[in-house]
Coordinates of C-alpha atoms in Angstrom, one line a residue:
M1 CA -196.0 9.9 19.4
K2 CA -197.7 11.2 16.4
F3 CA -200.0 13.5 18.3
M4 CA -200.0 15.5 21.6
P5 CA -203.4 16.8 23.0
E6 CA -203.5 20.4 24.0
E7 CA -203.5 19.2 27.7
M8 CA -200.1 17.6 27.2
K9 CA -198.7 20.4 25.2
S10 CA -199.4 22.9 28.0
M11 CA -198.0 20.7 30.8
E12 CA -194.7 21.7 32.2
G13 CA -192.4 20.6 35.0
A14 CA -193.9 18.4 37.6
A15 CA -197.3 17.9 35.8
R16 CA -195.6 16.7 32.7
E17 CA -193.3 14.5 34.6
Q18 CA -196.2 12.9 36.5
T19 CA -198.0 12.2 33.3
E20 CA -194.9 10.5 31.8
Q21 CA -194.6 8.4 35.0
I22 CA -198.2 7.3 34.7
A23 CA -197.7 6.3 31.1
S24 CA -194.5 4.4 32.0
R25 CA -196.3 2.6 34.8
L26 CA -199.2 1.5 32.7
S27 CA -196.8 0.2 30.0
K28 CA -195.4 -2.2 32.6
R29 CA -198.8 -3.5 33.9
K30 CA -199.7 -5.9 31.1
V31 CA -202.5 -8.4 30.4
R32 CA -201.6 -11.1 27.9
L33 CA -204.0 -12.5 25.3
P34 CA -203.8 -16.2 24.3
D35 CA -201.8 -15.4 21.2
G36 CA -199.1 -13.6 23.2
T37 CA -200.3 -10.0 22.6
S38 CA -199.6 -7.8 25.6
L39 CA -202.1 -5.0 26.4
P40 CA -202.2 -2.4 29.3
C41 CA -204.4 -3.5 32.2
I42 CA -206.6 -0.3 31.8
G43 CA -208.2 0.7 28.6
Q44 CA -211.1 2.9 27.6
G45 CA -214.8 2.2 27.1
T46 CA -217.2 4.2 25.0
W47 CA -220.7 3.1 26.1
Q48 CA -223.1 6.2 25.8
M49 CA -220.4 8.2 24.2
G50 CA -221.1 10.0 20.8
D51 CA -224.7 10.7 21.8
D52 CA -224.4 14.4 22.7
P53 CA -223.1 16.6 19.9
S54 CA -222.1 19.3 22.4
A55 CA -219.7 16.9 24.1
R56 CA -218.2 15.4 21.0
K57 CA -215.0 17.5 21.0
E58 CA -214.2 16.8 24.6
E59 CA -215.0 13.1 24.2
I60 CA -212.6 12.9 21.3
R61 CA -209.9 14.8 23.2
A62 CA -210.5 12.3 26.2
L63 CA -210.0 9.2 24.0
R64 CA -206.8 10.6 22.4
F65 CA -205.5 11.7 25.8
G66 CA -206.1 8.2 27.0
V67 CA -204.0 6.7 24.2
E68 CA -201.2 9.2 25.0
L69 CA -201.3 8.0 28.7
G70 CA -201.0 4.4 27.5
M71 CA -204.5 3.3 27.7
K72 CA -204.5 2.1 24.0
V73 CA -207.3 -0.4 24.2
I74 CA -210.5 1.3 23.0
D75 CA -213.8 -0.7 23.3
T76 CA -216.9 0.1 21.4
A77 CA -219.9 -1.7 19.7
E78 CA -222.3 -1.4 16.8
M79 CA -225.1 -1.1 19.4
Y80 CA -223.6 1.9 21.2
G81 CA -225.8 4.8 19.9
D82 CA -226.7 2.8 16.8
G83 CA -223.1 3.2 15.6
R84 CA -222.5 6.8 16.8
A85 CA -219.9 5.6 19.3
E86 CA -218.0 3.8 16.5
T87 CA -218.1 6.9 14.4
L88 CA -216.8 9.0 17.4
V89 CA -213.9 6.5 17.9
G90 CA -213.1 6.6 14.2
E91 CA -212.6 10.3 14.4
A92 CA -210.6 10.1 17.7
I93 CA -208.1 7.5 16.3
R94 CA -207.7 9.2 12.9
G95 CA -203.9 9.5 12.3
V96 CA -203.0 7.3 15.2
R97 CA -204.7 4.0 14.3
D98 CA -201.5 2.0 14.6
E99 CA -201.1 3.1 18.3
V100 CA -204.6 1.8 19.2
F101 CA -205.8 -1.7 19.9
L102 CA -209.4 -1.4 18.6
V103 CA -212.3 -3.5 19.9
S104 CA -215.8 -3.7 18.7
K105 CA -218.8 -5.9 19.2
V106 CA -221.5 -7.5 17.0
L107 CA -225.1 -7.8 18.2
P108 CA -226.4 -11.3 18.7
H109 CA -229.0 -11.3 15.8
N110 CA -226.2 -10.2 13.4
A111 CA -223.6 -12.8 14.6
G112 CA -223.8 -15.3 11.8
G113 CA -223.6 -15.8 8.1
S114 CA -223.8 -12.8 5.7
R115 CA -225.2 -10.6 8.6
L116 CA -222.0 -11.0 10.6
A117 CA -219.9 -10.1 7.5
R118 CA -222.2 -7.1 6.8
S119 CA -222.1 -5.9 10.4
C120 CA -218.3 -6.0 10.4
E121 CA -218.0 -4.0 7.2
Q122 CA -220.3 -1.4 8.5
S123 CA -218.3 -1.1 11.8
L124 CA -215.1 -0.9 9.8
K125 CA -216.6 2.0 7.8
R126 CA -217.7 3.9 10.8
L127 CA -214.4 3.3 12.5
G128 CA -212.4 4.4 9.5
T129 CA -210.2 1.4 9.4
D130 CA -209.7 -1.7 7.4
V131 CA -209.3 -4.1 10.4
V132 CA -210.5 -4.5 13.9
D133 CA -208.0 -5.9 16.4
L134 CA -210.6 -7.8 18.4
Y135 CA -214.3 -8.5 17.4
L136 CA -216.6 -9.7 20.1
L137 CA -220.1 -11.4 20.1
H138 CA -221.9 -8.8 22.4
W139 CA -224.0 -11.5 24.1
R140 CA -225.4 -14.8 23.2
G141 CA -228.7 -14.9 21.2
S142 CA -230.5 -17.3 18.9
V143 CA -227.7 -17.7 16.4
P144 CA -225.8 -20.9 17.2
L145 CA -222.3 -20.5 18.6
S146 CA -221.0 -22.7 15.8
D147 CA -222.3 -20.2 13.2
T148 CA -220.7 -17.3 15.0
V149 CA -217.3 -19.1 15.3
E150 CA -217.3 -20.0 11.6
G151 CA -218.2 -16.4 10.6
M152 CA -215.5 -15.0 12.9
E153 CA -212.9 -17.4 11.5
K154 CA -213.8 -16.2 8.0
L155 CA -213.4 -12.6 9.0
V156 CA -209.9 -13.5 10.3
Q157 CA -209.0 -15.2 7.1
A158 CA -210.3 -12.2 5.1
G159 CA -208.1 -9.9 7.2
K160 CA -211.2 -7.9 8.5
I161 CA -210.4 -8.8 12.1
R162 CA -207.2 -9.9 13.8
R163 CA -208.8 -12.0 16.5
W164 CA -212.3 -12.6 18.0
G165 CA -213.9 -13.2 21.4
V166 CA -217.1 -13.1 23.3
S167 CA -219.0 -11.0 25.9
N168 CA -221.4 -11.8 28.6
L169 CA -221.0 -15.6 28.3
D170 CA -221.1 -17.6 31.5
T171 CA -219.0 -20.7 32.3
D172 CA -221.4 -23.3 30.7
D173 CA -221.5 -21.1 27.6
M174 CA -217.7 -21.0 27.5
E175 CA -217.4 -24.8 27.9
E176 CA -219.9 -25.2 25.0
L177 CA -217.8 -22.8 22.9
F178 CA -214.6 -24.6 23.6
K179 CA -216.1 -27.9 22.4
L180 CA -216.6 -26.4 18.9
A181 CA -214.0 -26.7 16.2
K182 CA -211.8 -23.6 16.5
G183 CA -213.8 -22.4 19.6
T184 CA -210.6 -22.4 21.4
H185 CA -209.5 -19.5 19.3
C186 CA -211.6 -17.2 21.4
A187 CA -209.3 -14.5 22.8
T188 CA -211.3 -13.1 25.7
N189 CA -214.7 -12.9 27.4
Q190 CA -215.9 -9.4 28.3
V191 CA -218.0 -9.4 31.4
L192 CA -219.2 -7.1 34.2
Y193 CA -216.8 -7.2 37.1
H194 CA -216.3 -4.8 40.0
L195 CA -215.8 -5.0 43.8
G196 CA -219.6 -5.2 44.4
S197 CA -220.1 -7.9 41.7
R198 CA -217.7 -10.7 42.1
G199 CA -219.7 -13.7 40.8
I200 CA -217.2 -14.5 38.1
E201 CA -214.6 -15.3 40.8
F202 CA -216.4 -18.5 41.8
D203 CA -216.1 -20.4 38.5
L204 CA -215.7 -18.3 35.3
L205 CA -212.6 -16.4 36.3
P206 CA -210.7 -19.6 37.4
W207 CA -211.9 -21.3 34.2
M208 CA -210.5 -18.6 32.0
R209 CA -207.3 -18.3 34.0
E210 CA -206.6 -22.0 33.6
R211 CA -206.8 -21.4 29.8
S212 CA -204.6 -18.3 29.9
M213 CA -207.5 -16.2 28.7
P214 CA -207.9 -12.7 30.3
V215 CA -211.2 -11.2 31.4
M216 CA -212.2 -7.8 29.9
A217 CA -214.1 -6.1 32.7
Y218 CA -216.8 -3.6 31.8
C219 CA -218.3 -1.2 34.4
P220 CA -215.2 -1.8 36.6
L221 CA -216.3 1.4 38.6
A222 CA -219.9 0.0 38.9
Q223 CA -221.1 3.0 36.9
A224 CA -219.6 5.4 39.5
G225 CA -220.9 3.2 42.2
S226 CA -224.5 3.3 41.2
L227 CA -224.6 -0.5 40.5
R228 CA -223.9 -1.3 44.2
R229 CA -225.3 1.1 46.7
G230 CA -223.0 2.1 49.5
M231 CA -219.8 0.9 47.9
T232 CA -218.1 4.1 47.2
D233 CA -219.3 5.6 50.5
H234 CA -218.1 2.7 52.7
P235 CA -215.8 3.8 55.4
V236 CA -213.2 1.1 54.7
V237 CA -213.2 1.9 51.0
K238 CA -212.8 5.6 51.7
E239 CA -210.0 5.0 54.3
I240 CA -207.9 2.7 52.0
A241 CA -208.4 5.2 49.1
A242 CA -207.2 8.0 51.3
D243 CA -204.2 6.1 52.4
H244 CA -203.2 6.0 48.6
N245 CA -204.1 9.7 48.1
A246 CA -206.8 8.4 45.7
S247 CA -210.6 8.6 45.3
A248 CA -212.9 5.7 46.0
L249 CA -213.4 5.1 42.3
Q250 CA -209.7 5.0 41.7
L251 CA -209.5 2.4 44.4
L252 CA -212.2 0.3 42.7
L253 CA -210.4 0.4 39.5
A254 CA -207.0 -0.5 41.1
W255 CA -208.8 -3.5 42.8
C256 CA -210.3 -4.7 39.5
V257 CA -206.9 -5.0 37.8
R258 CA -205.0 -6.3 40.9
G259 CA -204.5 -9.9 39.7
G260 CA -202.9 -9.5 36.3
N261 CA -205.6 -11.4 34.4
V262 CA -208.2 -8.6 34.0
L263 CA -208.2 -5.8 31.5
A264 CA -210.6 -3.1 32.7
I265 CA -212.4 -0.7 30.3
P266 CA -213.8 2.2 32.2
K267 CA -215.5 5.0 30.3
A268 CA -214.2 8.5 30.6
S269 CA -215.8 11.4 28.7
T270 CA -213.3 14.1 29.9
T271 CA -209.6 14.4 30.0
D272 CA -209.7 14.9 33.8
H273 CA -211.6 11.6 34.2
V274 CA -209.1 9.9 31.9
L275 CA -206.2 11.1 34.0
D276 CA -208.0 9.9 37.2
N277 CA -208.4 6.4 35.6
A278 CA -204.8 6.3 34.4
K279 CA -203.6 7.2 37.9
A280 CA -205.4 4.1 39.3
G281 CA -202.9 2.0 37.4
M282 CA -200.2 3.2 39.9
I283 CA -202.0 2.0 43.0
E284 CA -200.7 -1.3 44.5
L285 CA -203.0 -2.8 47.1
S286 CA -201.4 -4.7 49.9
P287 CA -202.6 -8.2 51.0
E288 CA -203.9 -6.6 54.1
E289 CA -205.9 -4.0 52.2
L290 CA -207.3 -6.6 49.8
A291 CA -208.3 -8.7 52.8
R292 CA -210.2 -5.8 54.3
L293 CA -212.1 -5.1 51.1
N294 CA -212.8 -8.9 50.8
D295 CA -214.4 -8.7 54.3
I296 CA -216.9 -6.0 53.4
F297 CA -217.6 -7.1 49.8
P298 CA -216.9 -10.9 49.8
A299 CA -216.7 -13.1 46.8
P300 CA -219.5 -15.7 46.5
T301 CA -219.2 -19.1 48.0
E302 CA -221.5 -20.7 45.4
Q303 CA -222.4 -20.3 41.8
V304 CA -224.5 -17.2 41.0
P305 CA -226.0 -16.1 37.6
L306 CA -223.8 -13.9 35.5
D307 CA -224.3 -10.2 36.3
I308 CA -225.1 -8.3 33.2
V309 CA -225.9 -4.6 32.5

């Protein structure tokens, strides 16, 4: 590695060995993009990072520590803090850009024509890089999908982005996208997904799986459980977590990436939180445990509107 955070430098013996085991385990739990690119099933989100100057140093350390642990996918967006999150990420990946799979997102009103090209250039400048590995439409707006696809393809041809995808699109939107020329070049769809919000399992997740397209799951911890009351305190969740010597939140993250077609991007602003997220990648849930979790937080039996935060 080209860098080693202070937390890693100071580790000795068992602690250092455990950290290496975690990184090794994550390196084996992969999600594959349609173009064959393999990525770890747990990455790092940056929503609401970069807003507090007093937390900046620790947030940068957290992102770099996550890369060291194998969580090389870092997701951000021009919307996050009006670009402050991208600037933070740019500082965090300085000197280790080649070890990071960088994802950013364009706002809907900027997702076409010259505005798309300009937004991409501004994001690249804030990120301190000449190319983004994956560029997403943040959500669908008034700009036609055809214009967005055309603009994304031009950015690929210009070498500004390596691939593109979407976020917060439901099944009917994805079907419309795939009818467009080169719409099938879409690499992923980033949507909200956690144990308490399983609507995508009815139609969107199977639709994407049939096309070998992974889901990027944001808020996989339901914002520390706040998006679904009672989830982290449920006796069954706590019991199964305890059986794995894990926290309820680690169990939620392990559940989210259980199937091999989901890449989760939880946010962690401290190195301790990053380590907790990485450890979730070592948890293997049994069919019996999955069945118990399904009983208390079942998947829908009919189509429901896409859950969005």
